[in-house]
Short mmCIF file of C-alpha atoms in Angstrom, two decimals:
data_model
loop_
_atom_site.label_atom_id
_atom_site.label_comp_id
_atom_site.label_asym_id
_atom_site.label_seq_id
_atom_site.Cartn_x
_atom_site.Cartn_y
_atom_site.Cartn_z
CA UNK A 1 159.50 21.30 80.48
CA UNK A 2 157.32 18.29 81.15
CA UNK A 3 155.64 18.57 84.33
CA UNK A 4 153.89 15.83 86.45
CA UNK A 5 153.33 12.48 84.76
CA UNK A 6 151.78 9.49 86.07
CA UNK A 7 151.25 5.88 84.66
CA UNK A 8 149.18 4.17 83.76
CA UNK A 9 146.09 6.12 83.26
CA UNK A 10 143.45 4.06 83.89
CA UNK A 11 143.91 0.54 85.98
CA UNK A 12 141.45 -2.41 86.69
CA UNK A 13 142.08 -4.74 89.73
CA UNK A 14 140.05 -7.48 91.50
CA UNK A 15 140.32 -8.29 94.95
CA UNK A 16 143.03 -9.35 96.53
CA UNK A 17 145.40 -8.18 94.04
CA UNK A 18 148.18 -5.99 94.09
CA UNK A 19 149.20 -3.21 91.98
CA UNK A 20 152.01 -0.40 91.38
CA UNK A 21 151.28 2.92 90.38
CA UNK A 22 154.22 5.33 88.91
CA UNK A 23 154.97 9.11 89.56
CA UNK A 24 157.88 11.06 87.44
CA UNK A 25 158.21 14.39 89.66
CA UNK A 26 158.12 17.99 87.34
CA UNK A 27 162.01 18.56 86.30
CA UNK A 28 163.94 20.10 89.53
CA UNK A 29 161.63 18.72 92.11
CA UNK A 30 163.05 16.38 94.88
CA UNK A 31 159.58 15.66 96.86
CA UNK A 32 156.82 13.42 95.97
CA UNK A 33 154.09 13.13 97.70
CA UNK A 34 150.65 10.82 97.02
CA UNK A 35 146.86 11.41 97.52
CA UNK A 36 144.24 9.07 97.20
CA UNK A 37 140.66 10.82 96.24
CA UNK A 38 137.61 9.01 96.66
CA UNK A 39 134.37 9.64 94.55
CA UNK A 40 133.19 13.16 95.59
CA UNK A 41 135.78 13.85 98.20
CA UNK A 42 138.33 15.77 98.14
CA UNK A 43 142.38 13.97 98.24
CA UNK A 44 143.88 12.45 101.59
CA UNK A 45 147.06 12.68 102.01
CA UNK A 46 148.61 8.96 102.07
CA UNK A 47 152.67 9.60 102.10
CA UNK A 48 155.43 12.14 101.55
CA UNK A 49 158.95 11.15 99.99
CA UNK A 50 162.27 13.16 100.38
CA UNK A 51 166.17 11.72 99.67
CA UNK A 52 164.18 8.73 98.47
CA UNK A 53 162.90 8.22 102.54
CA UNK A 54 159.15 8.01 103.73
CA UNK A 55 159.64 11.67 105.04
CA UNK A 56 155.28 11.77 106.74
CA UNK A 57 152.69 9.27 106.20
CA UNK A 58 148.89 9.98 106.17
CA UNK A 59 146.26 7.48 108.32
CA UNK A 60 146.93 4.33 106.04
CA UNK A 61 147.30 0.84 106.52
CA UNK A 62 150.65 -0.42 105.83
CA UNK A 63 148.82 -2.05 102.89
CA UNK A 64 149.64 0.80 101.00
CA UNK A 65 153.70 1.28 100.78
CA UNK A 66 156.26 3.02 98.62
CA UNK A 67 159.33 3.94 97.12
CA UNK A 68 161.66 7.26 95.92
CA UNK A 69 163.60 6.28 93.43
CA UNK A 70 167.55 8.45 93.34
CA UNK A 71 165.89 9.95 90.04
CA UNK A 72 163.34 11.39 92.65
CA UNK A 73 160.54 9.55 90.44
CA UNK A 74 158.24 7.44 92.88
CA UNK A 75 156.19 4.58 93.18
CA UNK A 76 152.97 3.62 94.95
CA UNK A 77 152.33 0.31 96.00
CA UNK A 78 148.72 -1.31 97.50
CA UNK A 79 148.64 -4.87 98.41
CA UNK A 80 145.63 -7.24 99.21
CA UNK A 81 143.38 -4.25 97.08
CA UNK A 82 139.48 -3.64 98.44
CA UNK A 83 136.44 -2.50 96.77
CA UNK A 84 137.66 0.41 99.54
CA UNK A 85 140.84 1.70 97.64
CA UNK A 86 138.79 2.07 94.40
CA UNK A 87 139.65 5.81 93.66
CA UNK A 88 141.81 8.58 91.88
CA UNK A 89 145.34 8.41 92.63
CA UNK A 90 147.45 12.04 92.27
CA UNK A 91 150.91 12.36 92.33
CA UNK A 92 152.44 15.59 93.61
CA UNK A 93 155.94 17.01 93.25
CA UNK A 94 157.66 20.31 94.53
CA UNK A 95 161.33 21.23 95.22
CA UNK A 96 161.40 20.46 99.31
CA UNK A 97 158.63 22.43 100.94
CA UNK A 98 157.71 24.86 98.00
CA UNK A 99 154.20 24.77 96.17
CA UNK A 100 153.20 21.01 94.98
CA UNK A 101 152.67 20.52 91.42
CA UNK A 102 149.75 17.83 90.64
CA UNK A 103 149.96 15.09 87.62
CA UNK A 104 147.08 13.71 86.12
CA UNK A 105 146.25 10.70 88.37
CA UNK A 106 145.32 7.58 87.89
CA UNK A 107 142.46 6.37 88.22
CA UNK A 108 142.04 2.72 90.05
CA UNK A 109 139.04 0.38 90.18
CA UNK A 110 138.66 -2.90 92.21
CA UNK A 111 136.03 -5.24 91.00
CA UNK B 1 145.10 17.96 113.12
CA UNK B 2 144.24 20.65 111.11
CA UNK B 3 140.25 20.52 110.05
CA UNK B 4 139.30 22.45 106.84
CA UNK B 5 135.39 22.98 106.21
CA UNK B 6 134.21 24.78 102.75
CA UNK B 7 130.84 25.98 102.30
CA UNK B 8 128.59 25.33 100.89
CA UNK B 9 129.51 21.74 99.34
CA UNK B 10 127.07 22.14 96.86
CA UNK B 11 126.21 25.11 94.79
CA UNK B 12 123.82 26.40 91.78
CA UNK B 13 124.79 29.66 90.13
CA UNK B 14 122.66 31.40 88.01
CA UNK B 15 124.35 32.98 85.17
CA UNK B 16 125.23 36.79 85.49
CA UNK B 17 125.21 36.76 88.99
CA UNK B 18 127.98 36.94 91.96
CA UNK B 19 128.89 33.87 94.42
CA UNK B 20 131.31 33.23 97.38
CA UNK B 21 132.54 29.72 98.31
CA UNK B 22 133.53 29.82 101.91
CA UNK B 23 137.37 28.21 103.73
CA UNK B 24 137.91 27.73 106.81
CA UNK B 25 140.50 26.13 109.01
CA UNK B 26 141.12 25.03 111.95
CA UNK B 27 144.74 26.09 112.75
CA UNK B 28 147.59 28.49 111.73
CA UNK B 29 148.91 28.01 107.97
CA UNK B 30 151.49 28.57 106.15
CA UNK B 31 149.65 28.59 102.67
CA UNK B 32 146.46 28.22 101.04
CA UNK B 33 145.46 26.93 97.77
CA UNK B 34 142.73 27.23 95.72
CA UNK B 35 142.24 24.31 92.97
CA UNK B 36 139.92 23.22 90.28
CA UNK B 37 138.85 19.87 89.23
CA UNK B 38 136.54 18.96 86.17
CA UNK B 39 135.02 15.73 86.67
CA UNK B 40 137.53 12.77 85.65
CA UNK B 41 140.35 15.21 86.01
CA UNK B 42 143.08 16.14 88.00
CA UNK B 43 143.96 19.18 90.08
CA UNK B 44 144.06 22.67 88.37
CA UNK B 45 145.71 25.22 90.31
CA UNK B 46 144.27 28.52 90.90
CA UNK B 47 145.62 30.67 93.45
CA UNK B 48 148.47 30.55 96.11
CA UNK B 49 147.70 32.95 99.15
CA UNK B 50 150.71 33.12 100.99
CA UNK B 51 149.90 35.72 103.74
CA UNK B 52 146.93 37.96 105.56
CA UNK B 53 145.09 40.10 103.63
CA UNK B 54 146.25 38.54 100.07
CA UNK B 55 144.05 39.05 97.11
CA UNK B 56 144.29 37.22 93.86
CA UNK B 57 142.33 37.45 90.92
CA UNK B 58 142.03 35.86 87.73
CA UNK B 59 139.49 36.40 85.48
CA UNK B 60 135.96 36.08 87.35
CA UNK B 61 137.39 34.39 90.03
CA UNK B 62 138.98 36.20 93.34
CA UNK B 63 140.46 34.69 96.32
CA UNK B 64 141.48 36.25 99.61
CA UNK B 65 142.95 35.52 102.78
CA UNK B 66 142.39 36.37 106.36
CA UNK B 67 144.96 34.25 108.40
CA UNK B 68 143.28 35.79 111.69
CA UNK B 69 139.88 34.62 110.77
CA UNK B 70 141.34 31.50 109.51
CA UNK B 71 139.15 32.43 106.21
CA UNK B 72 139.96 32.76 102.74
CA UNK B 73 136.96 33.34 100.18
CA UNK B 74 136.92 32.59 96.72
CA UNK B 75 134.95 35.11 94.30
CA UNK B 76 133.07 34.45 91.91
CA UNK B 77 131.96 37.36 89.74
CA UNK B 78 128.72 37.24 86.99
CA UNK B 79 129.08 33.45 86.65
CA UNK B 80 129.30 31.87 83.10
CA UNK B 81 128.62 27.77 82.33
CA UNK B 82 132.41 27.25 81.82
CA UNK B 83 132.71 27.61 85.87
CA UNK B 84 130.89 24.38 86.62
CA UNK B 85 133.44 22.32 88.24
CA UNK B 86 134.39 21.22 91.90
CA UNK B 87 136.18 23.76 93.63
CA UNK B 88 138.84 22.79 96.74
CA UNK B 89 140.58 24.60 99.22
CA UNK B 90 143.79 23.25 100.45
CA UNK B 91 145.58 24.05 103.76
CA UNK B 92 149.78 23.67 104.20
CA UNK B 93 150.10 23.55 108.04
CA UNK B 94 153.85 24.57 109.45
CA UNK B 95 153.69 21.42 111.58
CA UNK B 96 153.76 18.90 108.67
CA UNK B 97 154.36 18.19 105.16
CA UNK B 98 150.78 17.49 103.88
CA UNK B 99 148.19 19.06 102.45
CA UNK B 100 145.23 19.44 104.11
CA UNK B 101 141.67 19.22 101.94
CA UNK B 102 138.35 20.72 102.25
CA UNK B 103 135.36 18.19 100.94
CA UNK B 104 135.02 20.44 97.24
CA UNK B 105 132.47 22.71 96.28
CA UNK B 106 130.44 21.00 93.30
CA UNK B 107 129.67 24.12 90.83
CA UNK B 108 126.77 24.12 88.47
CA UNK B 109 126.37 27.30 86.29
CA UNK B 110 122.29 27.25 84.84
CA UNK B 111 121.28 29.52 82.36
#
Protein backbone atom coordinates (compact mmCIF):
# COMPACT_ATOMS: atom_id res chain seq x y z
CA UNK A 1 0.00 0.00 0.00
CA UNK A 2 1.83 3.07 -1.21
CA UNK A 3 1.30 5.87 1.01
CA UNK A 4 1.90 9.65 0.39
CA UNK A 5 3.84 10.58 -2.73
CA UNK A 6 4.80 13.84 -3.95
CA UNK A 7 6.60 15.10 -7.18
CA UNK A 8 9.05 16.27 -8.01
CA UNK A 9 11.50 16.05 -5.27
CA UNK A 10 13.58 18.74 -5.53
CA UNK A 11 12.56 22.05 -7.75
CA UNK A 12 14.57 25.23 -8.78
CA UNK A 13 12.68 28.48 -9.74
CA UNK A 14 13.71 32.13 -10.37
CA UNK A 15 11.63 34.95 -9.79
CA UNK A 16 8.71 35.58 -11.22
CA UNK A 17 8.06 32.17 -12.29
CA UNK A 18 5.47 29.84 -11.73
CA UNK A 19 5.43 26.34 -10.76
CA UNK A 20 3.09 23.18 -9.96
CA UNK A 21 3.73 20.86 -7.34
CA UNK A 22 1.86 17.25 -7.27
CA UNK A 23 0.29 15.26 -4.29
CA UNK A 24 -1.12 11.46 -4.83
CA UNK A 25 -3.19 11.02 -1.41
CA UNK A 26 -2.34 7.35 0.62
CA UNK A 27 -4.95 4.70 -1.04
CA UNK A 28 -8.60 5.36 0.63
CA UNK A 29 -8.02 8.93 1.54
CA UNK A 30 -10.40 11.67 0.12
CA UNK A 31 -8.64 14.90 1.84
CA UNK A 32 -5.57 16.65 0.89
CA UNK A 33 -4.34 19.16 2.53
CA UNK A 34 -0.82 21.39 1.92
CA UNK A 35 1.83 22.95 4.26
CA UNK A 36 4.49 25.10 3.40
CA UNK A 37 7.63 24.87 6.01
CA UNK A 38 10.11 27.44 6.05
CA UNK A 39 13.84 26.89 7.15
CA UNK A 40 13.63 26.10 10.93
CA UNK A 41 9.94 26.53 11.37
CA UNK A 42 7.63 24.36 11.77
CA UNK A 43 4.61 23.82 8.57
CA UNK A 44 1.71 26.47 8.00
CA UNK A 45 -1.12 25.35 6.96
CA UNK A 46 -1.82 26.89 3.29
CA UNK A 47 -5.18 24.89 2.04
CA UNK A 48 -7.47 21.94 2.66
CA UNK A 49 -9.24 19.96 -0.30
CA UNK A 50 -12.44 17.76 0.01
CA UNK A 51 -14.94 16.49 -3.14
CA UNK A 52 -12.18 18.13 -5.15
CA UNK A 53 -13.43 21.85 -3.40
CA UNK A 54 -11.07 24.35 -1.46
CA UNK A 55 -12.79 23.00 1.79
CA UNK A 56 -10.29 25.93 4.46
CA UNK A 57 -7.52 28.01 3.37
CA UNK A 58 -4.56 29.13 5.61
CA UNK A 59 -3.30 33.15 5.58
CA UNK A 60 -2.04 33.04 1.85
CA UNK A 61 -2.07 35.21 -0.94
CA UNK A 62 -4.16 34.08 -3.71
CA UNK A 63 -0.74 33.65 -5.38
CA UNK A 64 -0.75 30.34 -4.17
CA UNK A 65 -3.95 28.26 -5.65
CA UNK A 66 -5.03 24.69 -6.22
CA UNK A 67 -6.77 21.85 -7.42
CA UNK A 68 -8.46 18.16 -6.23
CA UNK A 69 -8.42 16.14 -8.85
CA UNK A 70 -11.88 13.25 -8.88
CA UNK A 71 -8.88 10.71 -8.23
CA UNK A 72 -8.56 12.79 -4.92
CA UNK A 73 -4.76 13.39 -6.04
CA UNK A 74 -3.99 17.27 -5.78
CA UNK A 75 -2.07 19.94 -7.07
CA UNK A 76 -0.37 23.06 -5.73
CA UNK A 77 0.06 25.95 -7.71
CA UNK A 78 2.34 29.41 -6.85
CA UNK A 79 2.43 32.11 -9.33
CA UNK A 80 4.75 35.25 -9.60
CA UNK A 81 7.32 32.94 -7.03
CA UNK A 82 9.56 35.14 -4.29
CA UNK A 83 12.79 34.53 -2.70
CA UNK A 84 9.76 34.37 0.20
CA UNK A 85 8.10 30.99 -0.89
CA UNK A 86 11.56 29.29 -0.97
CA UNK A 87 10.71 26.28 1.39
CA UNK A 88 9.58 22.56 1.98
CA UNK A 89 6.34 21.76 0.59
CA UNK A 90 4.29 18.59 2.45
CA UNK A 91 1.43 17.04 1.21
CA UNK A 92 -1.03 15.51 3.64
CA UNK A 93 -3.85 13.02 3.12
CA UNK A 94 -6.49 11.37 5.52
CA UNK A 95 -9.97 9.85 4.92
CA UNK A 96 -12.27 13.19 5.88
CA UNK A 97 -11.30 14.36 9.32
CA UNK A 98 -9.24 11.25 10.54
CA UNK A 99 -5.36 11.41 11.29
CA UNK A 100 -3.28 13.09 8.22
CA UNK A 101 -0.73 11.04 6.66
CA UNK A 102 2.49 13.19 5.47
CA UNK A 103 4.49 12.51 1.98
CA UNK A 104 7.88 13.38 1.54
CA UNK A 105 7.71 17.04 0.36
CA UNK A 106 9.22 18.85 -1.94
CA UNK A 107 11.52 20.93 -1.53
CA UNK A 108 11.37 24.48 -3.57
CA UNK A 109 14.06 27.12 -4.09
CA UNK A 110 13.70 30.60 -5.78
CA UNK A 111 16.87 32.13 -6.99
CA UNK B 1 -6.79 31.11 16.44
CA UNK B 2 -5.35 28.49 18.21
CA UNK B 3 -1.52 29.41 19.44
CA UNK B 4 0.79 26.40 20.16
CA UNK B 5 4.21 27.24 22.05
CA UNK B 6 6.87 24.21 22.68
CA UNK B 7 9.64 24.57 24.95
CA UNK B 8 12.36 24.84 24.86
CA UNK B 9 13.08 25.41 20.94
CA UNK B 10 16.40 24.38 21.37
CA UNK B 11 17.83 21.57 23.34
CA UNK B 12 21.27 19.64 24.25
CA UNK B 13 20.94 16.22 25.81
CA UNK B 14 23.61 14.57 27.32
CA UNK B 15 23.64 10.96 26.73
CA UNK B 16 22.16 8.66 29.55
CA UNK B 17 20.15 11.20 30.91
CA UNK B 18 16.20 12.10 31.00
CA UNK B 19 14.52 15.24 29.09
CA UNK B 20 10.98 16.74 28.67
CA UNK B 21 10.00 18.90 25.65
CA UNK B 22 7.11 21.02 26.72
CA UNK B 23 3.23 21.68 24.44
CA UNK B 24 1.09 23.94 25.02
CA UNK B 25 -1.99 25.38 23.45
CA UNK B 26 -4.02 27.86 23.44
CA UNK B 27 -7.55 26.36 23.02
CA UNK B 28 -9.62 23.11 23.30
CA UNK B 29 -8.43 20.16 20.86
CA UNK B 30 -9.54 17.49 19.47
CA UNK B 31 -6.06 15.74 18.93
CA UNK B 32 -2.50 16.07 19.39
CA UNK B 33 0.39 14.87 17.51
CA UNK B 34 3.71 14.33 18.14
CA UNK B 35 6.15 14.23 14.92
CA UNK B 36 9.73 13.86 14.01
CA UNK B 37 11.72 15.44 11.36
CA UNK B 38 15.47 14.70 10.44
CA UNK B 39 16.91 17.52 8.70
CA UNK B 40 15.95 17.45 4.80
CA UNK B 41 13.10 15.18 5.67
CA UNK B 42 9.62 14.97 6.00
CA UNK B 43 7.24 14.37 8.89
CA UNK B 44 7.60 11.13 10.99
CA UNK B 45 4.76 10.40 13.09
CA UNK B 46 5.06 9.52 16.62
CA UNK B 47 2.18 9.58 18.77
CA UNK B 48 -1.63 10.40 18.46
CA UNK B 49 -3.14 11.53 21.93
CA UNK B 50 -6.65 11.53 21.46
CA UNK B 51 -7.98 12.35 25.00
CA UNK B 52 -7.00 13.58 28.84
CA UNK B 53 -4.75 11.73 30.61
CA UNK B 54 -3.38 9.60 27.45
CA UNK B 55 0.01 8.08 27.66
CA UNK B 56 1.98 6.69 24.80
CA UNK B 57 5.21 5.25 24.70
CA UNK B 58 7.54 3.99 22.29
CA UNK B 59 10.79 3.10 22.96
CA UNK B 60 12.59 6.05 24.98
CA UNK B 61 10.16 8.36 24.04
CA UNK B 62 6.70 9.05 26.11
CA UNK B 63 4.03 11.45 25.41
CA UNK B 64 1.06 12.50 27.51
CA UNK B 65 -1.83 14.59 27.52
CA UNK B 66 -3.58 16.89 29.85
CA UNK B 67 -6.48 18.52 27.81
CA UNK B 68 -7.28 20.68 31.09
CA UNK B 69 -3.84 22.07 31.27
CA UNK B 70 -3.79 22.34 27.62
CA UNK B 71 -0.29 20.34 28.04
CA UNK B 72 1.02 17.34 26.58
CA UNK B 73 4.81 16.39 27.37
CA UNK B 74 6.95 14.35 25.43
CA UNK B 75 9.54 11.99 27.37
CA UNK B 76 12.53 11.42 26.73
CA UNK B 77 14.22 8.65 28.72
CA UNK B 78 18.42 8.07 28.97
CA UNK B 79 18.92 9.83 25.62
CA UNK B 80 21.04 8.10 22.84
CA UNK B 81 22.67 10.15 19.54
CA UNK B 82 20.00 8.55 17.25
CA UNK B 83 17.37 11.12 18.99
CA UNK B 84 18.90 14.24 17.48
CA UNK B 85 16.24 15.53 15.33
CA UNK B 86 13.55 18.39 15.46
CA UNK B 87 10.71 17.46 17.40
CA UNK B 88 6.94 19.17 16.67
CA UNK B 89 3.82 19.21 18.34
CA UNK B 90 0.76 19.55 16.33
CA UNK B 91 -2.71 20.74 17.47
CA UNK B 92 -6.27 19.58 15.50
CA UNK B 93 -8.72 22.26 16.77
CA UNK B 94 -12.71 21.18 16.50
CA UNK B 95 -13.31 24.56 14.85
CA UNK B 96 -11.31 23.87 11.65
CA UNK B 97 -9.65 21.52 9.43
CA UNK B 98 -5.93 22.46 9.94
CA UNK B 99 -3.28 21.58 11.79
CA UNK B 100 -1.92 23.76 14.05
CA UNK B 101 2.22 23.77 14.59
CA UNK B 102 4.47 24.49 17.37
CA UNK B 103 8.02 26.20 16.14
CA UNK B 104 10.08 22.41 16.65
CA UNK B 105 12.32 21.46 19.22
CA UNK B 106 15.93 21.12 17.57
CA UNK B 107 17.49 17.89 19.46
CA UNK B 108 21.18 17.37 19.81
CA UNK B 109 22.26 14.17 21.70
CA UNK B 110 26.37 14.81 22.88
CA UNK B 111 28.26 12.16 24.19
Amino acid sequence: DAGVTQSPTHLIKTRGQQVTLRCSPKSGHDTVSWYQQALGQGPQFIFQYYEEEERQRGNFPDRFSGHQFPNYSSELNVNALLLGDSALYLCASSLGDARPFFGPGTRLTVL
Amino acid sequence: ELKVEQNPLFLSMQEGKNYTIYCNYSTTSDRLYWYRQDPGKSLESLFVLLSNGAVKQEGRLMASLDTKARLSTLHITAAVHDLSATYFCAVDSPDDYKLSFGAGTTVTVRA
